[in-house]
Coordinates of C-alpha atoms and ligand atoms in Angstrom, one line a residue:
M1 CA 0.1 0.0 0.0
A2 CA 1.3 3.5 -0.9
T3 CA 2.6 5.8 2.1
T4 CA -0.3 8.2 2.7
V5 CA -0.1 11.6 3.7
S6 CA -0.7 10.4 7.5
D7 CA 1.4 7.6 7.3
F8 CA 4.1 10.2 6.4
I9 CA 3.2 12.2 9.2
I10 CA 3.3 9.5 12.0
E11 CA 6.6 8.6 10.3
R12 CA 8.1 11.8 10.6
L13 CA 7.1 12.7 14.1
H14 CA 8.8 9.4 15.0
E15 CA 11.9 10.6 13.6
W16 CA 11.3 13.7 15.5
G17 CA 11.1 11.4 18.5
V18 CA 7.6 11.4 19.6
R19 CA 6.2 8.2 20.9
R20 CA 3.1 9.1 22.6
I21 CA -0.2 11.2 21.5
Y22 CA -3.2 12.1 23.7
G23 CA -6.1 12.6 22.0
Y24 CA -9.6 11.4 20.7
P25 CA -11.0 10.2 17.5
G26 CA -13.5 11.5 15.0
D27 CA -14.3 11.6 11.0
G28 CA -12.4 14.9 10.4
I29 CA -8.9 12.8 11.6
N30 CA -9.4 9.2 10.7
G31 CA -7.0 9.2 8.0
M32 CA -4.4 10.0 10.7
F33 CA -5.9 7.4 13.2
G34 CA -5.6 4.4 10.4
A35 CA -1.9 5.6 10.1
L36 CA -1.2 5.4 14.0
Q37 CA -2.7 1.6 13.8
R38 CA -0.7 0.8 10.7
A39 CA 2.1 2.2 12.9
H40 CA 1.8 -1.0 14.9
G41 CA 2.7 1.1 18.2
K42 CA 5.6 2.7 17.1
I43 CA 3.7 5.8 18.5
E44 CA 1.5 5.1 21.5
F45 CA -2.0 6.7 21.3
V46 CA -3.8 7.5 24.5
Q47 CA -7.1 8.0 24.4
A48 CA -8.5 10.4 27.0
R49 CA -12.1 11.0 27.8
H50 CA -12.2 14.9 26.4
E51 CA -10.3 16.9 23.8
E52 CA -9.2 19.4 26.4
M53 CA -8.1 17.0 29.0
A54 CA -5.9 15.5 26.3
A55 CA -4.3 18.7 25.3
F56 CA -3.6 19.2 29.4
M57 CA -2.0 15.6 29.1
A58 CA 0.2 17.1 26.2
S59 CA 1.1 20.0 28.3
A60 CA 1.9 18.1 31.4
H61 CA 4.1 15.6 29.2
A62 CA 6.1 18.6 28.0
K63 CA 6.3 19.6 32.1
F64 CA 7.5 16.2 33.4
T65 CA 9.6 15.1 30.5
G66 CA 10.9 18.0 29.0
E67 CA 9.8 16.6 25.6
L68 CA 7.3 18.0 23.1
G69 CA 3.9 17.0 24.0
V70 CA 1.3 16.0 21.1
C71 CA -2.5 15.7 21.2
I72 CA -4.7 15.0 18.6
A73 CA -8.4 15.6 17.8
T74 CA -11.3 15.9 15.1
S75 CA -12.5 18.8 13.2
G76 CA -14.8 21.6 14.6
P77 CA -16.0 20.4 18.3
G78 CA -12.9 18.3 18.9
A79 CA -10.5 21.1 17.5
A80 CA -12.4 23.3 19.7
H81 CA -12.1 21.1 23.0
L82 CA -8.4 21.4 22.8
L83 CA -8.2 25.1 22.9
T84 CA -8.1 25.4 27.0
G85 CA -5.4 22.7 27.3
L86 CA -3.3 24.3 24.6
Y87 CA -3.7 27.8 26.5
D88 CA -2.5 26.1 29.6
A89 CA 0.6 25.0 27.5
R90 CA 1.2 28.2 25.7
L91 CA 1.0 30.3 29.4
D92 CA 3.4 27.8 31.0
H93 CA 5.9 27.9 28.0
M94 CA 5.7 24.3 27.0
P95 CA 6.3 22.9 23.6
V96 CA 3.0 21.3 22.3
L97 CA 2.0 20.2 19.0
A98 CA -1.7 20.2 18.2
I99 CA -3.0 17.9 15.3
A100 CA -6.6 18.8 14.4
G101 CA -8.6 17.3 11.2
Q102 CA -10.8 19.4 9.0
Q103 CA -13.6 19.1 6.5
A104 CA -12.4 18.1 3.0
R105 CA -10.8 20.6 0.7
A106 CA -13.4 21.0 -1.6
A107 CA -16.1 21.7 1.1
L108 CA -14.2 24.4 2.9
G109 CA -16.0 27.8 2.7
A110 CA -19.2 26.0 2.2
H111 CA -20.7 26.2 5.7
Y112 CA -20.0 22.5 6.0
Q113 CA -20.8 20.3 9.1
Q114 CA -18.1 20.7 11.4
E115 CA -16.3 23.1 9.4
L116 CA -14.7 25.9 11.6
D117 CA -11.8 28.3 10.4
L118 CA -9.5 26.4 12.5
V119 CA -6.4 28.2 11.2
S120 CA -8.1 31.4 12.6
M121 CA -9.2 29.8 15.8
F122 CA -5.6 28.3 16.8
K123 CA -4.0 31.7 15.5
D124 CA -4.2 33.2 19.1
V125 CA -3.1 30.0 20.9
A126 CA -0.9 28.5 18.3
G127 CA 0.3 31.9 17.0
A128 CA 4.0 31.3 16.6
Y129 CA 3.0 28.6 13.9
V130 CA -0.3 26.9 12.6
Q131 CA -0.7 25.9 9.2
Q132 CA -3.5 24.1 7.0
P133 CA -1.4 22.1 4.1
S134 CA -3.7 21.9 1.1
V135 CA -1.5 19.4 -1.0
P136 CA 0.9 16.3 -0.1
A137 CA 4.3 18.1 -0.9
Q138 CA 3.4 20.6 1.6
V139 CA 3.3 18.4 4.7
R140 CA 7.0 17.4 5.2
H141 CA 8.0 21.1 6.0
V142 CA 4.6 21.6 8.1
V143 CA 5.5 19.0 10.4
D144 CA 9.2 19.8 10.7
R145 CA 8.3 23.5 11.5
A146 CA 5.6 22.7 13.7
V147 CA 7.9 20.8 15.7
R148 CA 11.2 22.8 15.5
I149 CA 9.0 25.8 16.5
A150 CA 7.3 24.5 19.2
R151 CA 10.4 23.1 20.7
S152 CA 13.0 25.8 20.2
R153 CA 10.4 28.9 21.2
R154 CA 8.5 26.2 24.2
T155 CA 5.4 27.3 22.9
V156 CA 2.1 25.6 21.0
T157 CA 2.1 25.3 17.3
A158 CA -0.9 23.6 15.4
M159 CA -1.5 21.7 11.9
V160 CA -4.9 21.5 10.6
L161 CA -5.4 18.6 8.2
P162 CA -8.1 18.5 5.9
N163 CA -9.7 14.8 6.0
D164 CA -9.0 14.0 2.3
L165 CA -5.7 15.4 2.3
Q166 CA -4.7 12.7 5.1
E167 CA -5.8 9.8 2.7
L168 CA -3.7 11.0 -0.4
E169 CA -1.1 9.6 -1.7
Y170 CA 2.3 11.2 -0.1
E171 CA 4.7 13.0 -2.5
P172 CA 7.6 14.5 -1.7
P173 CA 8.5 18.0 -2.7
A174 CA 9.4 18.4 -6.5
R175 CA 13.0 20.0 -7.1
K176 CA 11.5 23.0 -8.6
H177 CA 10.6 26.7 -7.9
G178 CA 7.8 27.3 -5.3
T179 CA 8.6 24.1 -3.1
A180 CA 10.6 23.8 0.3
H181 CA 12.9 20.9 1.2
S182 CA 13.4 20.5 4.9
G183 CA 14.9 18.2 7.7
V184 CA 14.4 16.4 10.9
G185 CA 16.4 17.6 14.3
Y186 CA 16.8 20.1 16.6
S187 CA 19.1 20.4 19.5
A188 CA 18.8 23.3 22.3
P189 CA 21.7 25.9 22.4
E190 CA 23.4 26.4 25.7
V191 CA 22.8 30.2 26.1
V192 CA 25.2 32.1 28.1
P193 CA 25.1 35.7 28.4
R194 CA 28.2 37.8 27.3
E195 CA 31.1 37.7 30.0
A196 CA 30.8 41.8 30.4
D197 CA 27.1 41.4 31.4
L198 CA 27.6 38.7 33.8
K199 CA 30.3 41.1 35.4
R200 CA 27.9 43.7 35.9
A201 CA 25.2 41.3 37.3
A202 CA 28.3 39.9 39.7
E203 CA 28.5 43.6 40.8
V204 CA 25.3 44.0 41.7
L205 CA 25.2 40.9 43.5
N206 CA 28.6 41.2 45.2
A207 CA 27.3 44.6 46.3
G208 CA 24.2 43.5 48.4
N209 CA 23.8 42.6 52.1
R210 CA 20.5 41.1 52.0
V211 CA 20.0 38.8 49.0
A212 CA 16.8 37.1 48.0
M213 CA 16.3 34.7 45.1
L214 CA 13.3 34.0 43.2
V215 CA 13.1 30.8 41.3
G216 CA 10.6 29.4 39.0
A217 CA 9.7 26.6 36.4
G218 CA 12.9 28.0 34.0
A219 CA 15.2 26.8 37.0
M220 CA 13.9 23.2 37.3
H221 CA 17.2 21.8 35.8
A222 CA 19.2 24.2 37.9
G223 CA 18.6 23.1 41.4
D224 CA 22.2 22.5 42.3
E225 CA 23.3 25.7 40.6
V226 CA 20.6 27.6 42.7
V227 CA 21.7 25.8 45.9
A228 CA 25.3 26.7 44.8
V229 CA 24.8 30.7 43.9
A230 CA 22.5 30.8 47.2
E231 CA 25.2 29.4 49.4
R232 CA 27.8 31.8 48.0
L233 CA 25.5 34.9 48.2
H234 CA 24.2 33.7 51.8
A235 CA 20.7 34.2 50.2
G236 CA 17.2 33.0 50.8
V237 CA 15.6 31.3 48.1
A238 CA 11.6 31.8 47.5
K239 CA 9.8 29.4 45.0
A240 CA 7.2 30.6 42.4
L241 CA 4.5 27.9 42.3
L242 CA 5.8 26.4 39.0
G243 CA 9.0 26.1 40.4
K244 CA 7.9 24.4 43.5
A245 CA 10.3 21.6 42.7
V246 CA 13.5 23.4 42.0
V247 CA 14.9 23.3 45.5
P248 CA 13.7 20.8 48.1
D249 CA 11.9 22.3 51.3
D250 CA 14.0 20.7 53.4
I251 CA 16.9 23.4 53.2
P252 CA 16.5 25.8 56.2
W253 CA 16.9 28.9 54.1
V254 CA 14.2 27.8 51.4
T255 CA 11.6 30.3 52.5
G256 CA 8.7 28.4 50.1
S257 CA 6.1 29.5 47.8
I258 CA 5.5 33.6 47.2
G259 CA 2.2 35.4 46.4
L260 CA -1.3 35.2 47.3
L261 CA -0.3 31.0 47.9
G262 CA 2.8 32.6 49.6
T263 CA 4.3 32.0 52.9
K264 CA 5.4 34.9 55.5
P265 CA 8.8 34.0 55.3
T266 CA 9.0 34.7 51.6
D267 CA 7.0 37.8 52.3
E268 CA 9.3 39.2 55.1
M269 CA 12.3 38.4 52.7
M270 CA 11.1 40.2 49.7
S271 CA 10.2 43.2 51.7
A272 CA 13.5 43.5 53.5
C273 CA 16.0 42.5 50.8
D274 CA 18.2 45.0 49.5
T275 CA 19.2 42.6 46.5
L276 CA 16.9 40.2 44.3
L277 CA 17.9 37.6 41.8
M278 CA 15.1 36.3 39.8
V279 CA 15.9 33.1 37.9
G280 CA 13.5 31.4 35.1
S281 CA 10.3 32.9 36.7
G282 CA 7.4 34.6 35.2
F283 CA 5.8 35.0 38.5
P284 CA 3.2 37.6 37.9
Y285 CA 2.3 39.7 40.9
S286 CA 4.6 42.4 41.3
E287 CA 3.0 43.7 44.9
F288 CA 4.7 40.5 46.6
L289 CA 8.3 41.4 45.1
P290 CA 10.5 44.5 46.9
K291 CA 9.1 48.0 46.6
E292 CA 10.5 49.5 43.4
G293 CA 13.6 51.2 44.4
D294 CA 14.1 49.3 47.3
A295 CA 16.1 46.3 46.0
R296 CA 18.6 46.2 43.2
A297 CA 17.8 43.6 41.2
V298 CA 19.4 41.2 38.6
Q299 CA 17.2 38.5 36.5
I300 CA 17.7 35.5 34.2
D301 CA 15.7 34.1 31.7
I302 CA 15.7 32.2 28.4
D303 CA 13.2 34.6 27.0
A304 CA 14.2 38.3 26.6
G305 CA 10.3 38.9 26.4
M306 CA 10.0 37.8 30.2
L307 CA 12.8 40.0 31.2
S308 CA 12.3 43.1 33.5
L309 CA 8.8 42.9 33.8
R310 CA 7.4 42.5 37.2
Y311 CA 10.4 44.8 38.4
P312 CA 12.6 46.9 37.0
M313 CA 15.8 45.0 36.7
E314 CA 19.4 46.8 36.9
V315 CA 20.7 43.8 34.7
S316 CA 18.8 41.5 32.7
L317 CA 20.7 38.3 31.3
V318 CA 19.2 36.2 28.5
G319 CA 20.5 32.8 29.1
D320 CA 19.8 29.3 30.3
S321 CA 19.4 29.3 33.8
A322 CA 21.6 26.5 34.8
A323 CA 24.6 27.4 32.4
T324 CA 24.2 31.0 33.5
L325 CA 24.3 30.5 37.0
R326 CA 27.5 28.2 36.6
A327 CA 29.0 31.0 34.7
L328 CA 28.2 33.8 37.2
L329 CA 29.6 31.7 40.4
P330 CA 33.2 32.2 39.8
L331 CA 32.5 35.9 39.7
L332 CA 30.7 36.0 43.1
E333 CA 32.2 36.8 46.2
Q334 CA 31.5 34.4 49.4
K335 CA 29.4 36.6 51.6
N336 CA 29.2 36.4 55.4
A337 CA 25.5 37.7 55.8
T338 CA 25.0 35.1 59.0
N339 CA 22.7 37.6 60.3
W340 CA 20.6 37.8 57.4
R341 CA 20.6 34.2 56.7
N342 CA 19.6 33.3 60.5
R343 CA 16.7 35.8 60.2
L344 CA 15.2 33.9 57.2
I345 CA 16.1 30.6 59.1
H346 CA 14.0 31.8 62.2
A347 CA 11.2 33.3 60.4
G348 CA 11.3 29.9 58.7
E349 CA 11.2 27.8 61.9
R350 CA 8.2 30.4 63.3
W351 CA 6.3 29.7 60.2
Q352 CA 6.5 26.0 60.4
R353 CA 5.1 26.1 63.8
V354 CA 2.2 28.5 62.5
L355 CA 1.5 26.1 59.4
E356 CA 1.2 23.4 62.3
E357 CA -0.9 25.3 64.3
R358 CA -3.2 26.1 61.5
A359 CA -3.4 22.3 60.1
N360 CA -4.2 21.1 63.8
A361 CA -6.6 24.0 64.6
A362 CA -10.1 22.4 65.3
T363 CA -12.8 22.9 62.6
S364 CA -16.5 22.7 63.2
G365 CA -17.1 19.1 62.5
K366 CA -15.1 18.4 59.0
V367 CA -11.5 17.7 58.5
N368 CA -9.2 20.9 58.3
P369 CA -8.0 20.5 54.8
Q370 CA -4.4 21.7 55.7
R371 CA -3.9 18.6 57.4
V372 CA -5.1 16.4 54.3
V373 CA -1.7 17.7 53.1
T374 CA 0.5 17.9 56.3
E375 CA -0.5 14.2 57.0
L376 CA 0.6 13.5 53.2
S377 CA 3.6 15.4 53.0
P378 CA 6.0 13.3 55.4
R379 CA 4.4 9.9 54.1
L380 CA 5.5 11.1 50.3
P381 CA 7.6 8.5 49.0
D382 CA 10.9 9.3 47.3
G383 CA 10.5 10.3 43.5
A384 CA 6.7 11.1 43.9
I385 CA 5.2 13.3 41.6
V386 CA 2.4 15.5 42.9
T387 CA -0.3 17.5 41.0
S388 CA -2.8 20.1 42.1
D389 CA -5.8 21.7 40.4
S390 CA -6.9 25.2 41.1
G391 CA -9.1 25.6 44.0
S392 CA -8.0 26.1 47.6
C393 CA -6.2 22.7 47.5
A394 CA -3.7 24.9 45.5
N395 CA -2.9 26.9 48.5
W396 CA -2.1 23.8 50.7
Y397 CA 0.0 22.4 48.0
A398 CA 1.7 25.7 47.6
R399 CA 2.5 26.3 51.7
D400 CA 1.9 22.9 53.3
L401 CA 3.2 20.4 50.8
K402 CA 7.1 19.8 51.6
I403 CA 9.1 18.7 48.3
R404 CA 12.2 16.5 48.7
R405 CA 15.1 16.1 46.0
G406 CA 13.9 14.2 43.3
M407 CA 10.1 14.8 43.4
M408 CA 8.3 16.5 40.6
C409 CA 5.2 18.6 40.8
S410 CA 3.0 21.0 38.8
L411 CA -0.2 22.7 38.1
S412 CA -1.6 24.6 35.8
G413 CA 0.2 27.6 36.4
G414 CA -0.4 30.6 34.2
L415 CA -4.0 29.9 32.8
A416 CA -4.6 28.7 36.6
S417 CA -7.4 26.6 34.9
M418 CA -9.6 24.0 36.9
G419 CA -9.6 20.4 35.8
A420 CA -5.9 20.1 35.0
A421 CA -4.9 17.7 38.1
V422 CA -6.1 14.3 37.0
P423 CA -5.1 14.7 33.4
Y424 CA -1.9 16.0 34.6
A425 CA -1.6 13.1 36.8
I426 CA -2.2 10.6 33.9
A427 CA 0.3 12.2 31.9
A428 CA 2.9 12.1 34.8
K429 CA 2.0 8.3 35.2
F430 CA 2.5 7.4 31.3
A431 CA 6.0 9.5 31.3
H432 CA 7.2 7.9 34.6
P433 CA 5.1 4.7 35.4
E434 CA 7.4 3.7 38.2
R435 CA 6.9 6.7 40.2
P436 CA 4.0 7.5 42.7
V437 CA 1.8 10.1 41.1
I438 CA -0.7 12.1 43.4
A439 CA -3.2 14.6 42.2
L440 CA -4.9 17.0 44.8
V441 CA -8.6 18.2 43.5
G442 CA -11.5 20.1 44.8
D443 CA -14.9 18.7 44.3
G444 CA -15.9 21.6 41.9
A445 CA -13.1 20.2 39.7
M446 CA -13.7 17.0 39.9
Q447 CA -17.4 17.4 38.8
M448 CA -16.1 19.9 35.9
N449 CA -14.2 16.9 34.1
N450 CA -11.7 15.3 36.4
M451 CA -14.2 12.8 37.2
A452 CA -14.2 11.4 33.7
E453 CA -10.6 11.1 33.4
L454 CA -10.8 8.5 36.1
V455 CA -12.2 6.4 33.5
T456 CA -9.2 6.8 31.8
V457 CA -7.1 5.5 34.8
A458 CA -9.5 2.8 35.1
K459 CA -8.8 2.0 31.4
Y460 CA -4.8 2.1 31.5
W461 CA -3.8 1.5 35.0
R462 CA -2.7 -2.2 34.6
Q463 CA -0.3 -1.1 31.9
W464 CA 1.7 1.0 34.4
S465 CA 4.7 -0.9 36.1
S466 CA 3.5 0.3 39.2
P467 CA -0.5 0.9 40.4
R468 CA 0.7 3.9 42.7
W469 CA -2.0 6.7 41.6
I470 CA -3.8 8.5 43.9
C471 CA -6.7 11.4 43.3
C472 CA -7.3 13.1 46.5
V473 CA -10.8 14.8 46.4
F474 CA -11.1 18.0 48.9
N475 CA -15.1 17.5 49.3
N476 CA -16.6 20.8 50.6
E477 CA -19.6 21.2 48.5
D478 CA -18.4 24.6 47.8
L479 CA -16.3 26.5 45.0
N480 CA -14.4 27.4 48.0
Q481 CA -11.4 29.5 46.7
V482 CA -13.5 31.7 44.6
T483 CA -16.1 32.0 47.7
W484 CA -13.3 33.3 50.0
E485 CA -12.0 35.7 47.0
Q486 CA -15.6 37.3 46.9
R487 CA -15.7 37.6 50.8
V488 CA -12.0 39.1 51.0
M489 CA -11.6 41.0 47.8
Q490 CA -15.2 41.8 47.1
G491 CA -16.5 42.3 50.7
D492 CA -19.4 39.9 49.4
A493 CA -21.5 37.4 51.5
K494 CA -21.3 33.7 50.0
F495 CA -23.7 33.9 47.2
E496 CA -25.2 29.9 47.4
A497 CA -26.6 30.2 43.9
S498 CA -23.4 30.3 42.4
Q499 CA -20.8 28.6 45.3
D500 CA -22.8 25.9 46.7
I501 CA -22.1 22.5 44.6
P502 CA -23.9 19.2 45.1
N503 CA -22.7 16.5 47.4
V504 CA -21.1 13.4 45.1
P505 CA -19.8 10.2 46.6
Y506 CA -16.6 10.4 44.7
H507 CA -15.0 7.5 46.5
R508 CA -18.3 5.3 45.5
F509 CA -17.6 6.6 41.6
A510 CA -14.1 5.3 41.6
E511 CA -15.5 1.6 43.1
L512 CA -18.2 2.1 40.4
V513 CA -15.4 2.4 37.4
G514 CA -12.8 -0.2 38.9
L515 CA -10.8 2.1 41.2
T516 CA -10.4 1.6 44.9
G517 CA -12.4 4.3 46.9
I518 CA -11.7 5.5 50.5
Y519 CA -13.4 7.9 52.4
V520 CA -12.2 10.1 55.3
D521 CA -14.6 12.4 57.8
D522 CA -12.3 12.4 60.6
A523 CA -8.9 14.1 60.8
E524 CA -7.3 11.3 62.9
Q525 CA -8.1 8.8 60.0
L526 CA -5.9 10.7 57.4
G527 CA -2.7 9.3 58.3
D528 CA -3.7 5.4 58.1
A529 CA -5.8 6.4 54.9
W530 CA -2.9 8.0 52.9
E531 CA -0.8 5.3 54.2
Q532 CA -3.5 2.6 52.8
A533 CA -4.0 4.5 49.5
L534 CA 0.0 4.7 48.9
A535 CA 0.3 0.7 49.6
S536 CA -3.0 0.1 47.6
P537 CA -2.5 -2.6 44.6
R538 CA -4.9 -0.4 42.2
P539 CA -5.3 3.4 41.8
V540 CA -7.3 5.3 44.6
V541 CA -9.7 8.0 44.9
L542 CA -9.1 9.0 48.5
E543 CA -12.3 11.6 49.1
V544 CA -11.9 13.8 52.5
K545 CA -15.2 15.8 53.6
T546 CA -13.3 19.0 54.2
D547 CA -14.3 21.8 55.8
P548 CA -15.2 24.9 53.6
D549 CA -15.0 27.6 56.2
V550 CA -10.9 27.5 56.8
P551 CA -10.0 30.5 55.2
P552 CA -7.1 30.3 52.3
L553 CA -5.3 33.2 53.9
P554 CA -2.9 35.5 52.0
P555 CA 0.8 35.7 53.7
H556 CA -0.4 39.2 55.2
V557 CA -3.9 40.1 55.5
T558 CA -4.2 43.8 54.6
M559 CA -6.4 46.2 56.2
E560 CA -8.4 46.6 52.9
Q561 CA -9.1 42.9 52.9
A562 CA -10.0 42.6 56.5
R563 CA -12.6 45.4 55.7
H564 CA -14.0 43.4 53.0
F565 CA -14.1 40.6 55.0
A566 CA -16.0 42.4 57.9
R567 CA -18.4 43.7 55.2
A568 CA -19.3 40.4 53.8
L569 CA -20.1 39.2 57.5
M570 CA -22.3 42.3 57.9
E571 CA -24.2 41.2 54.9
G572 CA -25.0 37.7 56.6
D573 CA -22.9 35.4 55.3
P574 CA -24.8 31.7 55.6
D575 CA -21.6 30.1 56.7
E576 CA -20.8 33.0 59.3
G577 CA -20.7 30.7 62.4
G578 CA -18.3 28.3 61.7
M579 CA -16.3 31.0 59.5
I580 CA -15.7 33.3 62.3
A581 CA -14.5 30.6 64.8
N582 CA -12.0 28.9 62.0
T583 CA -10.8 32.1 60.6
A584 CA -9.8 33.4 64.2
R585 CA -8.4 30.4 64.9
Q586 CA -6.2 30.3 61.6
V587 CA -5.1 34.1 62.3
M588 CA -4.5 33.6 65.8
A589 CA -2.1 30.9 64.6
S590 CA -0.5 33.1 62.8
V591 CA -0.1 35.9 65.6
I592 CA 0.6 34.2 68.2
P593 CA 1.8 30.6 67.7
G594 CA 0.7 28.3 70.5
K595 CA -2.6 30.5 71.3
K596 CA -5.6 29.0 69.5
Ligands
TPP1 C1 -12.0 26.6 33.9 C2 -11.7 27.4 35.1 N1 -13.4 28.2 35.6 C3 -13.1 28.6 36.5 C4 -12.2 29.1 37.4 C5 -12.3 29.9 38.5 N2 -12.2 29.2 39.7 C6 -11.0 29.1 40.7 S1 -10.8 28.1 41.6 C7 -12.5 27.8 41.7 C8 -13.5 26.7 42.7 C9 -12.6 25.6 42.5 O1 -13.5 24.9 43.5 P1 -13.4 23.3 44.0 O2 -12.5 22.6 42.9 O3 -14.4 22.7 44.6 O4 -12.1 23.7 44.8 P2 -12.3 24.6 46.2 O5 -11.8 25.8 46.4 O6 -13.8 24.3 46.7 O7 -11.5 23.5 47.3 C10 -13.0 28.5 40.6 C11 -14.7 28.1 40.2 C12 -11.0 28.4 36.9 N3 -9.9 28.8 37.4 N4 -10.7 27.7 36.0
MG2 MG1 -15.1 22.4 46.7

């Protein structure tokens, strides 16, 4: 049988190193699925329940492997479903290729069934490269450029394939005018700034007495270099949400997360430092960085577009984080900032006591959600991968989960989309089947789409070399993160019509689809439940009945936020009683550790 355009594309993607594609079929993309089948597993196809989930999986594949993530969907609705997952990859700078079907070339422009203008639709999310080839000889360079551009710019690209084109016989481009002759292959350069710029950066850093570092996902492969530079500068290290796994939390001068989901030691460090070194982070909220002018600052980023954006930098270095830190190190003088270091270490110890108090504070009948994570943290097996959804659990993930060396973790950062934790955890397991994988998920996010992806886990888990895969559901019958945002940011009482969500027995749903379900409604059972889940011979849904009245407090509560909260109470919040008692306990734990 002649090689079709689709056979050629699959073969070419294989040459590019693609070994797995996430997606969902449909008649707009059947040619490609036929070719996938004929390739006899050279590229594995993983079937998600929904194309958005397939795109989240592709994004997570890129995050957990450093490789290109690939997702595939049919024309019209399938392609449209991909968008949110693709935006997740785009905003977190992940290389992802989307392959979408399209109606036959002769029907295009005819208001045909399932005909959308997909090139225009993808133009924003995959603006770096989106093409709809119209003849076989065009396909080779479209594949090559789509992959090379996605990888080199760490972004999303898209290929839209008319269904009749997919089935045509493949033709290489003829040697004549008006054709392109492309090849396979890309290796990332090691980008290091010029010596003169490194020296300018070193001068700023050497002059400081109280250095703060902020590291993000761009420093993920530079953990050792971050530690070496921090030791030389006697700096403290804060971590942006996506940079949580860059350095372990058991280092006493690692101050933890930053921002609304941040820690008090980070907040203190950022307001007291005289020098800031930011590495591989696009952390968005400038108000959590030093006040403009209070600190001299240096930033390292591989993407010049992300430089000097959140804080006016004195020296902006374009470079790979690991290579640039290595080049910088010999230019840095050993500091002896013992007071600064001790101040950070003491702040860290105080904060740890606050977190413990907050997690152990009594709640009104239901489980304190912080405790779910503080009980997991010390039980995390080596090499575990943790994902979190967007919702109040992201607060506990950011603050209470202690990452050790060799672990990985991620979430939908820039897009902060609900519904990413389970598809992320599925992609993590496909990429690293031997590692334990744990997803932390709110009940709203379960209902939105994560529940359906449990069916995907049930379909595939027997293929994984280790079955250890856990989805922990925080069942608070509330869209809690937003309920608190409405109270604290807007001063509005809880709007039950928009915030209450139905109670669903997630653990029983798990059993229904063939997984193990565990239910916990008493904090004292949490430790055993985690141990049981981690030892389970099949994947587990651990459902915990958590208290929605525990406030996900920012590191410091501003007067304006306190006023809004008071106004929400005066408006008559339906959860007033539990909320006031819990908030008081949580705030007291921060003000005077030891007093409840
Ligand atoms: C796709 C999407 N829709 C809406 C939001 C806004 N949002 C952020 S968190 C949240 C509530 C999540 O509720 P749940 O999953 O139950 O977690 P909880 O906060 O209750 O722990 C909402 C609605 C979002 N981030 N993403
Ligand atoms: Mg909830």
